[in-house]
Amino acid sequence: MSQSSLATADQPQITPSQNGRSKWLSQRSLDEWSLGGVLMIGVLALFICVVLPIYTLLSKSIENKAGDVIGLENFSHFFATPSLYSAINNSLLIAFLSTFIVTTLSFLTAYGISRTRIPFKGLFRTILVLPILAPSLLPAISLVYLFGNQGIIKELLMGESIYGPIGIVIGSCFWTFPHALMIMLTALANTDARLYESAEVLGASPMRTFFTVTLPAAKYGIISVAFVVFTLVITDFGVPKVIGGQFNVLATDIYKQVIGQQNFEMGATVSVILLLPAILTFMTDRWLQRRQSALLTSKAVPWSAPKRLWLDRTFFALMVLVSVVIVGIILMAVYASLVTFWPYNLNLSLNNYNFDLMDGGGWDSYWNSIQMATFTALIGTGFIFFQSYLVAKLKGFQLLKWCFHLFAILPLAVPGLVLGLAYIFFFNAPNNPLNGIYGTMTILVVCTISHFYTVCHLTATTALKQIDAEFESVSASLKVPQIKTFWRVTLPVCMPAVLDIASYLFVNAMTTVSAVVFLYSYHTSLASVAVLNMDDAGDIAPAAAMAVMIMMTCMIARLIHWFLGSVLLKHTQSWRQQ
Amino acid sequence: MSNQAYLALQNIHQMFGSHQALKDVSLNIQEGEFVCFLGPSGCGKTSLLRIIAGLDTPTSGELFQAGDNITQTPIKHRDFGIVFQSYALFPNLSVADNIAYGLVSKQFNQHDKQARVSELLATVGLSGSETKYPAQLSGGQQQRVALARALATSPGLLLLDEPLSALDARVRAHLRQEIKQLQEKLGVTTIMVTHDQEEALTMADKIVVMNQGVIEQIGTPQEVYAHPNTPFVAEFVGEMNFIEAKRSGDGLMQSGTLMLQCEPDSETTFGENVTLAIRPEDIRFNGHEGDKNNLNAEVLHLEFLGSRVRSLLQIDDHETPLIADISMNEMSGLNLTQGQSVRCQLPADRLHIFGGQA
């Protein structure tokens, strides 16, 4: 028994007569202590990058310009000003309408994909999630070209203006739809053929089966979609900014208060109000997750849809319709970006891609975005996955893990706009030793990782929980340091999840506007912000061109992801195939 | 602390919140012994194994291995190999890499490693499987690889956590023998956790029967089966009929109108309520007239079990019928039918007496 490993040299010899301190220290080996140290750093990092900024924001909302605590005065001022107050009604109206439309449509299309026998399901699925690759500004710009003052089909609106609630609702539905569809597909994927067979044997009509079997099983998914869409819409600021016209919503109000009027305190106040629906959604989602997992108790037998001619035809027509709308909106933006001078010179050219001639940062902002997205994907994936690993697989450190999990879930409840503002308050404070990163690429990367932290953390945690819980015990019993097992076993096994996280971070870093719009500087302008600024300056065609560039970049990123995931991994990791 | 025992557990307590998983467990294990922790789920056997492995720390109590106090020692400084119920084979590593996983210290060069892996694979009967991946192996083969991996570093102690429960019956019976032979050959001190009494009886040198966090009995398989200390052990290991009775004389027990002669014991007192127990195979049908403990019974039900027949016997003024197993050989002479009356005997030397169990 001479399995002396590298770490044993400075390990105190255990004797029956040990004092309390060394007893406590010696319960863990040196590498467990060092991994615990890394976890500690992770908790501190999240505390600084998520908790403290939000705390600063909350305290700002009850302060005046001079920094004195004035209680809820800002809030009473907000509610006493009709122009500000009306934004709440407007936001609610938009959010409710969009939620209703997207929930219905996503349920129907998800049903079409998972429960009917229509052809081309894979193609439809790809098309329906395309909007996720575009910044939320793209549909808004497309709508301007379709229904705006010089729009090609503006007659369809029968005199109504696209600038306002109609435009915001259509644009919001477009970009939130893929998020809803993905949740809905998961909810409808859990079928149990035995239930359908029982219903049939008991003589239930198809309608009755739908209401007693299909709908209850998807219930939590539907509720979840409704809350997620509601929050996404009410906290989004890109669409209302471009196509909202004079129609005030909460998200644009924050922007106006902060960027337009430099009224940071009122911005903080509106942010706090915006935090409420997000927190409500967050809590509902947590509650649903617990209920949902209770549903999946037995091993279900997958159900395959029977041939139902008319139903299949109807759903096929619906899928074609929705796909045409999505592709139409995307193609409109692409076309608009290529037209030389709308609507007078319809010759195609790449003039609009000459970004250096416009305001908004030019091609530099595009390359900045690439740089920012790459850093976000690399650093973010590394940090998130390793920290999730420590939370899931390191022995002990219960309190640290609990804190970490809490901090990691928190960003889900914080809209990007609110987080961006919180970052201004926290990092721009003169007495903050970290204020050197204000205005740099670093703060953009840190903010973007924090903003999208939760989904990545949960993806990593799910993947880690699926692998055998005893790997770490086995390697410890074989005297192999835990970090080596991470590198040789855990990481390769979780590679698909790691790629998912990296790709998710990259795409979101490319398309996000909400948080970074407060944080970019002259030297770190981003492509998505450039879309906004060019649109603001009236350069709508170049804005469309930049939005198309972002979308194409995301498509390429997804292709690389697909290549790495299904081609490379399958060839290098032959053990997966059995 | 005991200097003779290889592994000594002293007054181990384990609390999970308010639930007491282990209550004052003390146990000595000699070098080279094969010990089974046997008990129903939730009895604390796995908790005890996890404490020995260092996966959990006991709330109180101490643990000594080869004379050293290892109660607080981290896993990687302990000397043991472990096989989990799930095997926990690394799916992305080949069989050879899995087995060589622990062979990292400087004393192994590439050639030594390969030689050791081949040797271990030969030992577990899987020569030539070096380049395969775990998913390409059957459950029984995966089990052997896990065993080879645990043995690779020649640990002084081998821990097996329900190693056979995920396998089907035939493979299980086969591997049972193999593991036992391997253990005897290597002479490695082994602790196996199981809920399967047959596994424990066939493999162990010593069985530790546990229930609700305490050790009910420690003994050889023969002792535990033939002389159970408690009704729990009697019922959990093998099958047992129980008869409530009251002591009415020296070695004389009265149950209803029935007077049963037992072997004299010193633990019960006159008039005390006792529980008598007898195994189904110990009830006899070929007794002679005038033998003690003869009684009349009605055959309620007969069940054919292949090599034997299980009969359900109703005895006068006893509510619970007795189960009696009759070998097919004996059955051919008896020719029992359902509903018939039969004379059977409960031999005095096969009646177990548990005092104080009213």
mmCIF file with all atom_site columns, N, CA and C in Angstrom, chain A residues 293-319:
data_model
loop_
_atom_site.group_PDB
_atom_site.id
_atom_site.type_symbol
_atom_site.label_atom_id
_atom_site.label_alt_id
_atom_site.label_comp_id
_atom_site.label_asym_id
_atom_site.label_entity_id
_atom_site.label_seq_id
_atom_site.pdbx_PDB_ins_code
_atom_site.Cartn_x
_atom_site.Cartn_y
_atom_site.Cartn_z
_atom_site.occupancy
_atom_site.B_iso_or_equiv
_atom_site.pdbx_formal_charge
_atom_site.auth_seq_id
_atom_site.auth_comp_id
_atom_site.auth_asym_id
_atom_site.auth_atom_id
_atom_site.pdbx_PDB_model_num
ATOM 1  N N  . SER A 1 293 ? -41.676 18.155 -12.119 1.00 0.00 ? 293 SER A N  1
ATOM 2  C CA . SER A 1 293 ? -40.846 16.972 -11.910 1.00 0.00 ? 293 SER A CA 1
ATOM 3  C C  . SER A 1 293 ? -41.639 15.871 -11.210 1.00 0.00 ? 293 SER A C  1
ATOM 4  N N  . ALA A 1 294 ? -42.652 16.280 -10.435 1.00 0.00 ? 294 ALA A N  1
ATOM 5  C CA . ALA A 1 294 ? -43.471 15.286 -9.765  1.00 0.00 ? 294 ALA A CA 1
ATOM 6  C C  . ALA A 1 294 ? -44.310 14.489 -10.770 1.00 0.00 ? 294 ALA A C  1
ATOM 7  N N  . LEU A 1 295 ? -44.566 15.135 -11.932 1.00 0.00 ? 295 LEU A N  1
ATOM 8  C CA . LEU A 1 295 ? -45.383 14.471 -12.942 1.00 0.00 ? 295 LEU A CA 1
ATOM 9  C C  . LEU A 1 295 ? -44.655 13.290 -13.585 1.00 0.00 ? 295 LEU A C  1
ATOM 10 N N  . LEU A 1 296 ? -43.337 13.444 -13.749 1.00 0.00 ? 296 LEU A N  1
ATOM 11 C CA . LEU A 1 296 ? -42.572 12.452 -14.499 1.00 0.00 ? 296 LEU A CA 1
ATOM 12 C C  . LEU A 1 296 ? -42.101 11.339 -13.587 1.00 0.00 ? 296 LEU A C  1
ATOM 13 N N  . THR A 1 297 ? -43.049 10.564 -13.070 1.00 0.00 ? 297 THR A N  1
ATOM 14 C CA . THR A 1 297 ? -42.659 9.532  -12.138 1.00 0.00 ? 297 THR A CA 1
ATOM 15 C C  . THR A 1 297 ? -42.392 8.201  -12.833 1.00 0.00 ? 297 THR A C  1
ATOM 16 N N  . SER A 1 298 ? -43.369 7.778  -13.611 1.00 0.00 ? 298 SER A N  1
ATOM 17 C CA . SER A 1 298 ? -43.222 6.451  -14.209 1.00 0.00 ? 298 SER A CA 1
ATOM 18 C C  . SER A 1 298 ? -42.544 6.548  -15.565 1.00 0.00 ? 298 SER A C  1
ATOM 19 N N  . LYS A 1 299 ? -42.061 5.446  -16.031 1.00 0.00 ? 299 LYS A N  1
ATOM 20 C CA . LYS A 1 299 ? -41.467 5.401  -17.363 1.00 0.00 ? 299 LYS A CA 1
ATOM 21 C C  . LYS A 1 299 ? -42.587 5.330  -18.385 1.00 0.00 ? 299 LYS A C  1
ATOM 22 N N  . ALA A 1 300 ? -42.678 6.395  -19.174 1.00 0.00 ? 300 ALA A N  1
ATOM 23 C CA . ALA A 1 300 ? -43.766 6.457  -20.122 1.00 0.00 ? 300 ALA A CA 1
ATOM 24 C C  . ALA A 1 300 ? -43.387 5.785  -21.434 1.00 0.00 ? 300 ALA A C  1
ATOM 25 N N  . VAL A 1 301 ? -44.405 5.298  -22.113 1.00 0.00 ? 301 VAL A N  1
ATOM 26 C CA . VAL A 1 301 ? -44.199 4.711  -23.434 1.00 0.00 ? 301 VAL A CA 1
ATOM 27 C C  . VAL A 1 301 ? -44.493 5.795  -24.462 1.00 0.00 ? 301 VAL A C  1
ATOM 28 N N  . PRO A 1 302 ? -43.539 6.104  -25.355 1.00 0.00 ? 302 PRO A N  1
ATOM 29 C CA . PRO A 1 302 ? -43.789 7.211  -26.286 1.00 0.00 ? 302 PRO A CA 1
ATOM 30 C C  . PRO A 1 302 ? -44.959 6.915  -27.209 1.00 0.00 ? 302 PRO A C  1
ATOM 31 N N  . TRP A 1 303 ? -45.689 7.988  -27.509 1.00 0.00 ? 303 TRP A N  1
ATOM 32 C CA . TRP A 1 303 ? -46.910 7.865  -28.287 1.00 0.00 ? 303 TRP A CA 1
ATOM 33 C C  . TRP A 1 303 ? -46.622 8.306  -29.702 1.00 0.00 ? 303 TRP A C  1
ATOM 34 N N  . SER A 1 304 ? -47.094 7.597  -30.703 1.00 0.00 ? 304 SER A N  1
ATOM 35 C CA . SER A 1 304 ? -46.930 8.104  -32.064 1.00 0.00 ? 304 SER A CA 1
ATOM 36 C C  . SER A 1 304 ? -48.310 8.406  -32.635 1.00 0.00 ? 304 SER A C  1
ATOM 37 N N  . ALA A 1 305 ? -48.361 9.551  -33.316 1.00 0.00 ? 305 ALA A N  1
ATOM 38 C CA . ALA A 1 305 ? -49.659 10.070 -33.750 1.00 0.00 ? 305 ALA A CA 1
ATOM 39 C C  . ALA A 1 305 ? -50.292 9.166  -34.797 1.00 0.00 ? 305 ALA A C  1
ATOM 40 N N  . PRO A 1 306 ? -51.601 8.952  -34.711 1.00 0.00 ? 306 PRO A N  1
ATOM 41 C CA . PRO A 1 306 ? -52.294 8.205  -35.765 1.00 0.00 ? 306 PRO A CA 1
ATOM 42 C C  . PRO A 1 306 ? -52.511 9.117  -36.973 1.00 0.00 ? 306 PRO A C  1
ATOM 43 N N  . LYS A 1 307 ? -52.883 8.518  -38.091 1.00 0.00 ? 307 LYS A N  1
ATOM 44 C CA . LYS A 1 307 ? -53.185 9.319  -39.287 1.00 0.00 ? 307 LYS A CA 1
ATOM 45 C C  . LYS A 1 307 ? -54.545 9.980  -39.120 1.00 0.00 ? 307 LYS A C  1
ATOM 46 N N  . ARG A 1 308 ? -54.540 11.316 -39.142 1.00 0.00 ? 308 ARG A N  1
ATOM 47 C CA . ARG A 1 308 ? -55.820 12.031 -39.076 1.00 0.00 ? 308 ARG A CA 1
ATOM 48 C C  . ARG A 1 308 ? -55.802 13.044 -40.207 1.00 0.00 ? 308 ARG A C  1
ATOM 49 N N  . LEU A 1 309 ? -56.445 12.688 -41.313 1.00 0.00 ? 309 LEU A N  1
ATOM 50 C CA . LEU A 1 309 ? -56.263 13.419 -42.559 1.00 0.00 ? 309 LEU A CA 1
ATOM 51 C C  . LEU A 1 309 ? -56.527 14.910 -42.434 1.00 0.00 ? 309 LEU A C  1
ATOM 52 N N  . TRP A 1 310 ? -57.726 15.257 -41.925 1.00 0.00 ? 310 TRP A N  1
ATOM 53 C CA . TRP A 1 310 ? -58.097 16.672 -41.925 1.00 0.00 ? 310 TRP A CA 1
ATOM 54 C C  . TRP A 1 310 ? -57.295 17.461 -40.912 1.00 0.00 ? 310 TRP A C  1
ATOM 55 N N  . LEU A 1 311 ? -57.066 16.829 -39.776 1.00 0.00 ? 311 LEU A N  1
ATOM 56 C CA . LEU A 1 311 ? -56.279 17.491 -38.744 1.00 0.00 ? 311 LEU A CA 1
ATOM 57 C C  . LEU A 1 311 ? -54.869 17.769 -39.256 1.00 0.00 ? 311 LEU A C  1
ATOM 58 N N  . ASP A 1 312 ? -54.275 16.751 -39.903 1.00 0.00 ? 312 ASP A N  1
ATOM 59 C CA . ASP A 1 312 ? -52.922 16.914 -40.427 1.00 0.00 ? 312 ASP A CA 1
ATOM 60 C C  . ASP A 1 312 ? -52.865 18.018 -41.472 1.00 0.00 ? 312 ASP A C  1
ATOM 61 N N  . ARG A 1 313 ? -53.893 18.069 -42.328 1.00 0.00 ? 313 ARG A N  1
ATOM 62 C CA . ARG A 1 313 ? -53.916 19.092 -43.373 1.00 0.00 ? 313 ARG A CA 1
ATOM 63 C C  . ARG A 1 313 ? -54.022 20.488 -42.763 1.00 0.00 ? 313 ARG A C  1
ATOM 64 N N  . THR A 1 314 ? -54.910 20.608 -41.768 1.00 0.00 ? 314 THR A N  1
ATOM 65 C CA . THR A 1 314 ? -55.087 21.905 -41.124 1.00 0.00 ? 314 THR A CA 1
ATOM 66 C C  . THR A 1 314 ? -53.778 22.375 -40.501 1.00 0.00 ? 314 THR A C  1
ATOM 67 N N  . PHE A 1 315 ? -53.114 21.431 -39.789 1.00 0.00 ? 315 PHE A N  1
ATOM 68 C CA . PHE A 1 315 ? -51.867 21.824 -39.126 1.00 0.00 ? 315 PHE A CA 1
ATOM 69 C C  . PHE A 1 315 ? -50.776 22.127 -40.140 1.00 0.00 ? 315 PHE A C  1
ATOM 70 N N  . PHE A 1 316 ? -50.776 21.390 -41.254 1.00 0.00 ? 316 PHE A N  1
ATOM 71 C CA . PHE A 1 316 ? -49.783 21.662 -42.282 1.00 0.00 ? 316 PHE A CA 1
ATOM 72 C C  . PHE A 1 316 ? -49.966 23.083 -42.801 1.00 0.00 ? 316 PHE A C  1
ATOM 73 N N  . ALA A 1 317 ? -51.225 23.457 -43.051 1.00 0.00 ? 317 ALA A N  1
ATOM 74 C CA . ALA A 1 317 ? -51.518 24.802 -43.534 1.00 0.00 ? 317 ALA A CA 1
ATOM 75 C C  . ALA A 1 317 ? -51.045 25.834 -42.521 1.00 0.00 ? 317 ALA A C  1
ATOM 76 N N  . LEU A 1 318 ? -51.310 25.582 -41.243 1.00 0.00 ? 318 LEU A N  1
ATOM 77 C CA . LEU A 1 318 ? -50.904 26.517 -40.186 1.00 0.00 ? 318 LEU A CA 1
ATOM 78 C C  . LEU A 1 318 ? -49.384 26.676 -40.157 1.00 0.00 ? 318 LEU A C  1
ATOM 79 N N  . MET A 1 319 ? -48.679 25.535 -40.239 1.00 0.00 ? 319 MET A N  1
ATOM 80 C CA . MET A 1 319 ? -47.222 25.584 -40.189 1.00 0.00 ? 319 MET A CA 1
ATOM 81 C C  . MET A 1 319 ? -46.673 26.377 -41.361 1.00 0.00 ? 319 MET A C  1
#
